[in-house]
Short mmCIF file of C-alpha atoms and ligand atoms in Angstrom, two decimals:
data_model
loop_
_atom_site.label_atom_id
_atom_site.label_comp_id
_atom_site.label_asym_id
_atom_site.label_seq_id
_atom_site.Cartn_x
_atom_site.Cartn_y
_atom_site.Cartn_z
CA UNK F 288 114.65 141.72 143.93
CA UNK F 289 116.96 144.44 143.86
CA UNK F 290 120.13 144.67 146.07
CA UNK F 291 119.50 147.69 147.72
CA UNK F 292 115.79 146.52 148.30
CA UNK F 293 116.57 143.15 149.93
CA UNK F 294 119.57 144.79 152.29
CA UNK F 295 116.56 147.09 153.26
CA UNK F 296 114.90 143.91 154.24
CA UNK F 297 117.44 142.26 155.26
CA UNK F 298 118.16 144.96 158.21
CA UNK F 299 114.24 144.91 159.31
CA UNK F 300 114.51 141.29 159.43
CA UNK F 301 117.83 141.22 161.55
CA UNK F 302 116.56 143.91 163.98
CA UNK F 303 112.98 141.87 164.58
CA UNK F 304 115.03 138.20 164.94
CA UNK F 305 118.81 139.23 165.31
CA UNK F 306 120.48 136.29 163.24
CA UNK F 307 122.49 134.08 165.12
CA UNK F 308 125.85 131.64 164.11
CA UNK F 309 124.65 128.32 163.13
CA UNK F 310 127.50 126.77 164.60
CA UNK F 311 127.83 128.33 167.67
CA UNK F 312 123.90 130.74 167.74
CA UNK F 313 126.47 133.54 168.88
CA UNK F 314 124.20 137.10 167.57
CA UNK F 315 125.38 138.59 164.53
CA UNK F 316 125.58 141.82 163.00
CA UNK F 317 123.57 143.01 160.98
CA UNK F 318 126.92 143.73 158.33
CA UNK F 319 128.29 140.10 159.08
CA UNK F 320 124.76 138.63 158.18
CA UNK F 321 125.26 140.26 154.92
CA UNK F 322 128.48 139.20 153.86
CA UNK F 323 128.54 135.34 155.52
CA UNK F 324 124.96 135.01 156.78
CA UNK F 325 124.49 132.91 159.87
CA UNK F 326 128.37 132.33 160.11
CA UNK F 327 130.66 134.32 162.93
CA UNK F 328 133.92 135.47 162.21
CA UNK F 329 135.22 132.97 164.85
CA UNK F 330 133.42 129.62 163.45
CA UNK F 331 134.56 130.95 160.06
CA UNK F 332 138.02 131.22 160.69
CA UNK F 333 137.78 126.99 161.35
CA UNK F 334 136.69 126.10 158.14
CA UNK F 335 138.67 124.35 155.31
CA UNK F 336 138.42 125.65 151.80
CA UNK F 337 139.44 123.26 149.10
CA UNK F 338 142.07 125.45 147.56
CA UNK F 339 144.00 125.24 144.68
CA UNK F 340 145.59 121.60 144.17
CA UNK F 341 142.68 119.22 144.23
CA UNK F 342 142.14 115.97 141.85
CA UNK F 343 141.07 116.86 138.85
CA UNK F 344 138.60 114.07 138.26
CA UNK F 345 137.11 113.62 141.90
CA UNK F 346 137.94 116.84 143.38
CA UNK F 347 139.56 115.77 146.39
CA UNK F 348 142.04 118.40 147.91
CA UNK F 349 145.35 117.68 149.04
CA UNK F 350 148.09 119.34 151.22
CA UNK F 351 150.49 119.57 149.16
CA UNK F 352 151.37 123.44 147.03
CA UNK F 353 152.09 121.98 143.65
CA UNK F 354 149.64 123.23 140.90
CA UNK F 355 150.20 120.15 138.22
CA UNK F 356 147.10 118.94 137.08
CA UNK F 357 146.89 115.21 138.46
CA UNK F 358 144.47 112.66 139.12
CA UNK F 359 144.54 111.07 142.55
CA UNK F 360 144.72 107.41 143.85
CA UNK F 361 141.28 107.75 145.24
CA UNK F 362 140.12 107.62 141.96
CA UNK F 363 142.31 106.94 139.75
CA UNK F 364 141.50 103.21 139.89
CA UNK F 365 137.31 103.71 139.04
CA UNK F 366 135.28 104.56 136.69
CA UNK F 367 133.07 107.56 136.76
CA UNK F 368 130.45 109.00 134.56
CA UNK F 369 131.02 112.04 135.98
CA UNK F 370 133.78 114.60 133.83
CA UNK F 371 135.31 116.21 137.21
CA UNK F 372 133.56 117.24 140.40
CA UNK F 373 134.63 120.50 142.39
CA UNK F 374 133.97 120.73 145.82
CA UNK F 375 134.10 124.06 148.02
CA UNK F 376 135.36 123.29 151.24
CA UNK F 377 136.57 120.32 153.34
CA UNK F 378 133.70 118.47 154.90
CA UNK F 379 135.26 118.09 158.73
CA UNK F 380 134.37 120.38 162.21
CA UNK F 381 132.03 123.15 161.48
CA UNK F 382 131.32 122.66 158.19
CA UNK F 383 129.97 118.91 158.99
CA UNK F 384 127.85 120.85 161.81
CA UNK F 385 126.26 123.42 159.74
CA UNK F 386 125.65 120.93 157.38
CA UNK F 387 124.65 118.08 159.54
CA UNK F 388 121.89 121.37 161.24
CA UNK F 389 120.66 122.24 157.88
CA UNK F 390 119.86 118.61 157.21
CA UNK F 391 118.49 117.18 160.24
CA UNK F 392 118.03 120.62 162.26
CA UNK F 393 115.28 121.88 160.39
CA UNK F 394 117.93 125.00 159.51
CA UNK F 395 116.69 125.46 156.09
CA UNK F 396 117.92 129.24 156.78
CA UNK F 397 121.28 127.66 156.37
CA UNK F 398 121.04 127.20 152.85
CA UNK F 399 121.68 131.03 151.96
CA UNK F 400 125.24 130.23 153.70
CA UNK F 401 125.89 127.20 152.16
CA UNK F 402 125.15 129.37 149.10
CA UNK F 403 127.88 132.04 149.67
CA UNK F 404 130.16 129.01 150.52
CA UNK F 405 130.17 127.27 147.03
CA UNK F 406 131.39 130.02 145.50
CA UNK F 407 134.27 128.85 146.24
CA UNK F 408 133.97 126.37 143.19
CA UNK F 409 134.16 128.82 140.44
CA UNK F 410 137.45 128.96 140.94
CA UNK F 411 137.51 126.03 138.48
CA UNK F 412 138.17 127.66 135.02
CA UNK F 413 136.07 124.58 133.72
CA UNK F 414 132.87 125.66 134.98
CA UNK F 415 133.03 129.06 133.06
CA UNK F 416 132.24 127.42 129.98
CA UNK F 417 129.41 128.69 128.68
CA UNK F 418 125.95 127.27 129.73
CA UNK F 419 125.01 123.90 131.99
CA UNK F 420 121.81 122.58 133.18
CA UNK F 421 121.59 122.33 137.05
CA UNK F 422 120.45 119.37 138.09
CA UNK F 423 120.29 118.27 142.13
CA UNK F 424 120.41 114.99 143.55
CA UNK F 425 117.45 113.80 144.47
CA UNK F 426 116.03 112.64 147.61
CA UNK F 427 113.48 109.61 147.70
CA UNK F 428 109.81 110.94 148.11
CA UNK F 429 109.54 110.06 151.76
CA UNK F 430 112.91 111.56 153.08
CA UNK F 431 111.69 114.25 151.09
CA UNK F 432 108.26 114.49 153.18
CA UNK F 433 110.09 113.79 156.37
CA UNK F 434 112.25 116.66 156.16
CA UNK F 435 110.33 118.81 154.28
CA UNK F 436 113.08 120.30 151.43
CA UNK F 437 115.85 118.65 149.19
CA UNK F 438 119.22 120.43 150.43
CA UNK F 439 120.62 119.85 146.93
CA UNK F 440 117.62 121.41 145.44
CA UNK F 441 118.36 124.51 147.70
CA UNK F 442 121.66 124.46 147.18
CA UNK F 443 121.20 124.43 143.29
CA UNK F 444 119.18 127.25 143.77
CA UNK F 445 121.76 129.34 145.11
CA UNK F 446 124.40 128.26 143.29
CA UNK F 447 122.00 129.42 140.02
CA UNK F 448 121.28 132.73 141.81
CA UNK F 449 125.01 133.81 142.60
CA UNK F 450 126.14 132.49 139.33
CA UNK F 451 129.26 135.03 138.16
CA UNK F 452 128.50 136.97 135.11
CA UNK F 453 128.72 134.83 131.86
CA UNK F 454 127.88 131.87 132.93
CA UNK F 455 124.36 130.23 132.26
CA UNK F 456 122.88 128.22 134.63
CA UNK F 457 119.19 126.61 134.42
CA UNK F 458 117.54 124.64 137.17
CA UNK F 459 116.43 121.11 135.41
CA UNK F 460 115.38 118.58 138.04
CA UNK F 461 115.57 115.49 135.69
CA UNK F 462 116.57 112.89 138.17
CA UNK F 463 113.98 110.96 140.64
CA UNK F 464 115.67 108.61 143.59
CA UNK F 465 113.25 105.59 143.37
CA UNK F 466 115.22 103.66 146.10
CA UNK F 467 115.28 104.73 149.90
CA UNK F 468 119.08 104.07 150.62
CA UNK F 469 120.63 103.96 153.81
CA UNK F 470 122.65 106.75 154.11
CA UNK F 471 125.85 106.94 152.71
CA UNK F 472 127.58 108.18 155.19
CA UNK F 473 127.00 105.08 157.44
CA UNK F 474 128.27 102.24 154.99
CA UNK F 475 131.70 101.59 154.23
CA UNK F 476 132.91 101.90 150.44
CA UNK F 477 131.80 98.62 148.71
CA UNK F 478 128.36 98.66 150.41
CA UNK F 479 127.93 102.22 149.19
CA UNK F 480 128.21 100.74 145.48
CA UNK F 481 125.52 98.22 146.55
CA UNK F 482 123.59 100.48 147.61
CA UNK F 483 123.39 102.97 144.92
CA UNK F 484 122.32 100.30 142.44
CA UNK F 485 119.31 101.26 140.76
CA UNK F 486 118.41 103.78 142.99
CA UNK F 487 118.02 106.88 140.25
CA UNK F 488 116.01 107.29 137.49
CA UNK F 489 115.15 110.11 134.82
CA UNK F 490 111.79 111.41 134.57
CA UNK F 491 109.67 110.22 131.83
CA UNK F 492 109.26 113.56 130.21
CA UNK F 493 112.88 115.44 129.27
CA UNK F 494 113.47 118.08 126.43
CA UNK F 495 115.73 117.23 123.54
CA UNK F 496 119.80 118.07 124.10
CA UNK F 497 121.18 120.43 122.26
CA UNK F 498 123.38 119.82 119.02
CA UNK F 499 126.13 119.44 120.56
CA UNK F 500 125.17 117.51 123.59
CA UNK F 501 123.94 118.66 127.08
CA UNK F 502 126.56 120.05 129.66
CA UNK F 503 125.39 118.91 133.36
CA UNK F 504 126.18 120.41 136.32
CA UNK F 505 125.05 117.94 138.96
CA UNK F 506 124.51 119.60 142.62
CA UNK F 507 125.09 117.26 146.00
CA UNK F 508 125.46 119.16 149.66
CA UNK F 509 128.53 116.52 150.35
CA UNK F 510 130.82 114.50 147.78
CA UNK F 511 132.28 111.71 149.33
CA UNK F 512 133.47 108.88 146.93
CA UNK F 513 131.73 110.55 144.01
CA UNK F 514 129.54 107.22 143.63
CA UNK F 515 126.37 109.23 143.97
CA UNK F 516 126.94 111.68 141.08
CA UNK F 517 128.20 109.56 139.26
CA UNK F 518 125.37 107.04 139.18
CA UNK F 519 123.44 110.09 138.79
CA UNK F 520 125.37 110.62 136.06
CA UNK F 521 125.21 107.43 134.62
CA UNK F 522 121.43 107.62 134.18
CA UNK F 523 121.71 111.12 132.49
CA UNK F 524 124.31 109.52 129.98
CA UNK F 525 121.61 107.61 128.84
CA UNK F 526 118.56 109.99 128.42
CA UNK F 527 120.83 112.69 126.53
CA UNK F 528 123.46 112.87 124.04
CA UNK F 529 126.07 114.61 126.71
CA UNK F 530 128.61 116.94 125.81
CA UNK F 531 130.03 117.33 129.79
CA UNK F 532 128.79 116.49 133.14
CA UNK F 533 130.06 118.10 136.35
CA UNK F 534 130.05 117.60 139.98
CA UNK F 535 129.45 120.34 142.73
CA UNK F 536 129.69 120.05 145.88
CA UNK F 537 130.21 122.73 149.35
CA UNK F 538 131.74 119.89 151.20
CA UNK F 539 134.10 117.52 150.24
CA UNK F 540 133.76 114.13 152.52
ZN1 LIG Q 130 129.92 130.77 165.33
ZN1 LIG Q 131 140.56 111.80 142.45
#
């Protein structure tokens, strides 16, 4: 669709159901919906991007202004099959809400936000390289059922959509999560790596990598410890001869 076409629908559709904030369902304009849909200047202004200095193996941001490329102490003791993951903004207040509302809320709207919001990580000169397969993490069939989309699958799809120019992004959902886990976010760190065991798998029918190996772009709504992407990753790493897999995330846990 063209941009002039879908801002023409875009204003019939915000005069029939004005949008409101999903953080705070304050009305917006029509001109605000545009730019940061279903976000208000006020909730916006709360937010945490990532910035500049951030690990660059896990992606975890950090206060301090220096711009040497480091790796941090979160990681810096593990292995990951993950290259480097890039997160967009810090995963605390109103961006745990929105998120939290897409998820559970049966906000699926919310995903066009999230979509502006990961912009954010091409600010990483390592994503511009040429072209990556997209691949979300997947959610087990029943969670799937229960909530009726896979965020990271949305997210993806944005994230393909608003790609900048020169970069070539293709939606390949390879991975299937065979194991219902408990989620993540309720387990402290060693029974997170217990739980992840096993719990991805590729799908049976993949097409070959090219020469050079496949370059991965792996898509997650939150990055926490990086243990889900990177078992994710793990299983890739064996169905392909990889060149580079990536991590993206909008919130960084
Ligand atoms: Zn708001
Ligand atoms: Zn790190």
């Amino acid at each position: 669709m063209s941009g002039r076409v879908s801002r023409v629908r875009q204003a019939v559709i915000g005069w029939l159901y004005p949008p409101l904030c999903g953080a705070c369902d304050l009305p917006l304009e029509a001109e605000r919906q545009l730019s940061k849909p279903f976000l208000c200047g006020d909730c916006e202004a709360t937010l945490v991007p990532i910035g500049s200095h951030y690990c660059r193996v896990c992606g975890q941001g950090f206060e301090s202004t220096g711009t040497v490329p480091f790796r941090c102490a979160n990681c810096g003791d593990r292995e990951l099959a993950i290259d480097f993951a890039v997160s967009a903004y810090r995963g605390s207040g109103v961006g745990r809400d929105l998120m939290h509302r897409f998820k559970y809320g049966r906000q699926r709207q919310l995903g066009r936000l999230f979509g502006v919001m990961l912009d954010e990580v091409w600010r990483d000169e390592r994503l511009h390289e040429g072209s990556w397969w997209v691949v979300p993490v997947p959610l087990h069939p029943r969670r799937l059922r229960e909530r009726g989309f896979n965020q990271s699958r949305e997210l993806a799809r944005e994230l393909i959509r608003r790609a900048p120019a020169g970069v070539r992004l293709t939606l390949q959902p390879f991975l299937r999560r065979v194991k219902q886990t408990t989620r993540q976010a309720q387990l402290d760190r060693r029974d997170r790596l217990a739980n992840l065991y096993d719990v991805f798998e590729s799908r049976k029918k993949l097409p070959p990598a090219p020469a050079e190996g496949a370059r991965i772009l792996l898509v997650d709504d939150v990055i926490t410890t990086g243990t889900t992407v990177s078992e994710c990753a793990a299983v890739l790493r064996e169905g392909f001869k990889i060149k580079k897999i990536a991590a993206v995330s909008v919130l960084r846990g």
